[in-house]
Amino acid sequence: MSAYAAGGSASGARTFSCLQKFTVLFLTSTVLSTTALLNFSTEAAAQTAQNQKITDKQQPKDAASGTVRLNTITVSTGMVGTGSYGTDAPNIVTIDRETIDRVQASSLPELVKNTPGVTMLGGVRIQGQSIAIRGFARQTDVRIIMDGAQKNFERYDQGTVFIEPELLKSVEIEKGATSVKYGNGGFGGTIKMETKDAADMLRDGENWGLWSKTAYQTANKGWVQSGAIYGRTDYSGITFDGLAAVTWRKTDDMRIGGGERYNFSDSMLTSFSTKGSASADGHELKATASYGTSQNWGPPAAIRGQVEPIGSDVKKYGYYEAIRRRLAWRDLKDFSSSIEHKFSGDSDLVNTRLMISYAYTSMFAERPDGVSTSASLGGKWNESKYSDLRIEAENTSNFTLGGFNHSLNYGIQLQKHNRDIVMYADSYKDNANYNYGYFAPYNMPEGKQETFSAFVIDKIALTDQLTIIPGLRYDYVRSTGKPNAAKTYNNPAIGHDYSAVSHDGLTPGLSITYDANSSLRLFADWAYAMRMPNIDELYSTQSASSSLPRTSRGLEVERNNNFQIGVETIHDQLFMSDDQLKIRATAYYNHVTNPINRRFGTKNAPEKRGDGDTYWNLPSYYSTGIELSAHYDTTTMFADVAFSTMYGSRHGALNNIYGYDTYLKDLAPATLVTTLGWKLPDQDLTLGWTGTFVARQTKTPHNQGGKDYARPESAGYGIHDLFLTWAPQSGMMKDTKLDIGLDNIFDKKYEPYLSDGISAMPGRNFKVSLSRQF
């Protein structure tokens, strides 16, 4: 056991253990008890509904299947939500605009981190953050979609998501890889973001408007300024609307728990978004574009903690220059765009959608003059650009066949992914074998992947209560590497081969939902998902002096045989005439075969030196988990409880596949998030408390012979936050909104497990934002 882990609070761990057991017992007993009393409560609610104004709570019919569909509920905490695809399954969570405003997050990972099963990686530097879902933490394991445009950024030791939360109206998190609508990766899940549009901003009777917002937080002295202009008009039978928004964010160095400030964790970001649409006679055309840019000094690897100067450099250069020599100047640009056309005609057989999107993320990093640089740290300067061009075409046909209602969704998807990377390593400026310093890093090769996909999903209503959704997907991926400009990494004699290689395969899936009645839904999903090797895995190389110099074109496709089961129950007027209780429970299982990883460890070395590929397929691993959530709401108060825990094991270890089984390295600790809030309608106020309790993590391969290839143990911790929202509905302050938050009120210093024990999180942080519509 590490000294750091041993230093965790024993009382805190015991407290969490008790809370964990209580939460599981509470949620389990509640599900069972409410199910047992289901018939009684349903009949009582139906009778009472005759005399109550609860029309908006009645269960609507699904147009495609005729089955009963559970209510769509807007939840202020963002911990419980509904989905837009398939069956509104318990594995889908939607974070709405109100929650985005209340949380006042600086990044997408910070926004979603309290969702059960979702974890933030990295630390306080925005450019070093990414997201893990259900223990899957690689960039390709979490699919990111922005207004329909798929995002890919896999640069080593940097973050993956650089979206400004202020531009968003909603975030939908679909956990798991059971949907055949998406392919090639996303074993952890899919995050779909939608930016604001005019329809979200316009008030009744308005044709145009303005919106502005100012926000400040104390932990990093961060300022945010946002504004938008939007409008709508009708012309010749066509309805047009449009919105343009801008956000500017500037922060100083972050203050972590206890008072220490992390050097060079400041940031300055400017983001723009524009969206427009036109609709008439069943046609809808929508175009959107967003762009963000940031520049700052920071460590070459953004995922790290404190930055301190070397003592000898301080004596030689002085403190400022000494610490600057450990940094790089980074210039990040992020762009997303899409054009989408939808048509719904008079025929139930024709409901088409066509979308073209283009997105890229680029990063330029440069070390200061006079600094001795190495290729392993990016050289004197380096630049990388990851871009995706994507075309999607699909149709949904609703019909009756064999006595059953069908909603058949089918389509094709085309995608071209490019990686353009170059580095100048001045230490090789006179070396012809390294192209005089200009080449791509050996572990970040250039290349492209072209993907063709086709899918079909049939939603079949077998009865008014039972719906099945079989689906099948085909993916074909052709990968082509770009030969490295450095001869050291482009030597066919030792196995450097950048020629094209293809992978393909089928992904079958099946979903089943059973609506026992208007208040209870049972749910099951299965899919045999796949992930193709990416450019880094196929074409990374090493020099002839390495025992593993070769590219890895022989990699096999990863497979994930995964399924999940769930239950959702909703009860109105359970204890009072105006209350509602919503409970969700999901259990999941993943069995991943042929997982791909860099080949390392003396036990894994090839029999003959120089015969090993840089990457290889490892033995299989599995993971399981449980997610529980409950939301209780009345006119005057609300409460949330969300709990997640996961476990996983692999055959052997990353550095020794022949040894004993070990834990997976990306398992998040058991986590409990609770919220208690009050609503004061007469004062237009909402206020409350959120507690986040994270268990100590000892399930790590760090102490199973994988010390150099795994995260160390982490201590448990508890964090307490307060929030208040004031949104006047009348008077001179109408259309003004004030959000106040106090995060980490006890100034706790803590380092989450997935921060690798190198980065602490913000300390006590007072947040305030004021917005107004004009």
PDB file of N, CA and C in Angstrom, residues 233-241 277-284:
ATOM      1  N   THR A 233     -37.810  34.917 -38.628  1.00  0.00           N
ATOM      2  CA  THR A 233     -38.697  35.628 -39.524  1.00  0.00           C
ATOM      3  C   THR A 233     -39.328  34.656 -40.498  1.00  0.00           C
ATOM      4  N   ASP A 234     -40.468  35.041 -41.047  1.00  0.00           N
ATOM      5  CA  ASP A 234     -41.150  34.263 -42.080  1.00  0.00           C
ATOM      6  C   ASP A 234     -41.116  35.050 -43.380  1.00  0.00           C
ATOM      7  N   TYR A 235     -40.771  34.343 -44.465  1.00  0.00           N
ATOM      8  CA  TYR A 235     -40.692  34.988 -45.771  1.00  0.00           C
ATOM      9  C   TYR A 235     -41.108  34.009 -46.849  1.00  0.00           C
ATOM     10  N   SER A 236     -42.165  34.345 -47.576  1.00  0.00           N
ATOM     11  CA  SER A 236     -42.668  33.519 -48.676  1.00  0.00           C
ATOM     12  C   SER A 236     -42.949  32.089 -48.222  1.00  0.00           C
ATOM     13  N   GLY A 237     -43.509  31.955 -47.024  1.00  0.00           N
ATOM     14  CA  GLY A 237     -43.862  30.634 -46.536  1.00  0.00           C
ATOM     15  C   GLY A 237     -42.716  29.856 -45.929  1.00  0.00           C
ATOM     16  N   ILE A 238     -41.552  30.454 -45.828  1.00  0.00           N
ATOM     17  CA  ILE A 238     -40.367  29.801 -45.247  1.00  0.00           C
ATOM     18  C   ILE A 238     -40.033  30.487 -43.922  1.00  0.00           C
ATOM     19  N   THR A 239     -39.823  29.697 -42.898  1.00  0.00           N
ATOM     20  CA  THR A 239     -39.437  30.221 -41.590  1.00  0.00           C
ATOM     21  C   THR A 239     -37.931  30.144 -41.432  1.00  0.00           C
ATOM     22  N   PHE A 240     -37.306  31.293 -41.189  1.00  0.00           N
ATOM     23  CA  PHE A 240     -35.862  31.375 -40.992  1.00  0.00           C
ATOM     24  C   PHE A 240     -35.582  31.739 -39.538  1.00  0.00           C
ATOM     25  N   ASP A 241     -34.542  31.155 -38.979  1.00  0.00           N
ATOM     26  CA  ASP A 241     -34.058  31.643 -37.687  1.00  0.00           C
ATOM     27  C   ASP A 241     -32.545  31.508 -37.638  1.00  0.00           C
ATOM     28  N   SER A 277     -31.331  28.114 -39.489  1.00  0.00           N
ATOM     29  CA  SER A 277     -32.181  27.081 -40.068  1.00  0.00           C
ATOM     30  C   SER A 277     -33.275  27.713 -40.910  1.00  0.00           C
ATOM     31  N   ALA A 278     -33.822  26.905 -41.813  1.00  0.00           N
ATOM     32  CA  ALA A 278     -34.948  27.297 -42.651  1.00  0.00           C
ATOM     33  C   ALA A 278     -35.858  26.087 -42.775  1.00  0.00           C
ATOM     34  N   SER A 279     -37.175  26.311 -42.656  1.00  0.00           N
ATOM     35  CA  SER A 279     -38.113  25.195 -42.717  1.00  0.00           C
ATOM     36  C   SER A 279     -39.369  25.594 -43.465  1.00  0.00           C
ATOM     37  N   ALA A 280     -39.884  24.634 -44.245  1.00  0.00           N
ATOM     38  CA  ALA A 280     -41.123  24.845 -44.993  1.00  0.00           C
ATOM     39  C   ALA A 280     -41.556  23.535 -45.610  1.00  0.00           C
ATOM     40  N   ASP A 281     -42.877  23.251 -45.572  1.00  0.00           N
ATOM     41  CA  ASP A 281     -43.476  22.109 -46.275  1.00  0.00           C
ATOM     42  C   ASP A 281     -42.770  20.790 -45.962  1.00  0.00           C
ATOM     43  N   GLY A 282     -42.457  20.558 -44.698  1.00  0.00           N
ATOM     44  CA  GLY A 282     -41.844  19.299 -44.305  1.00  0.00           C
ATOM     45  C   GLY A 282     -40.342  19.257 -44.440  1.00  0.00           C
ATOM     46  N   HIS A 283     -39.752  20.293 -45.010  1.00  0.00           N
ATOM     47  CA  HIS A 283     -38.299  20.367 -45.161  1.00  0.00           C
ATOM     48  C   HIS A 283     -37.709  21.232 -44.050  1.00  0.00           C
ATOM     49  N   GLU A 284     -36.577  20.809 -43.523  1.00  0.00           N
ATOM     50  CA  GLU A 284     -35.840  21.604 -42.547  1.00  0.00           C
ATOM     51  C   GLU A 284     -34.362  21.547 -42.879  1.00  0.00           C
TER      52      GLU A 284
END
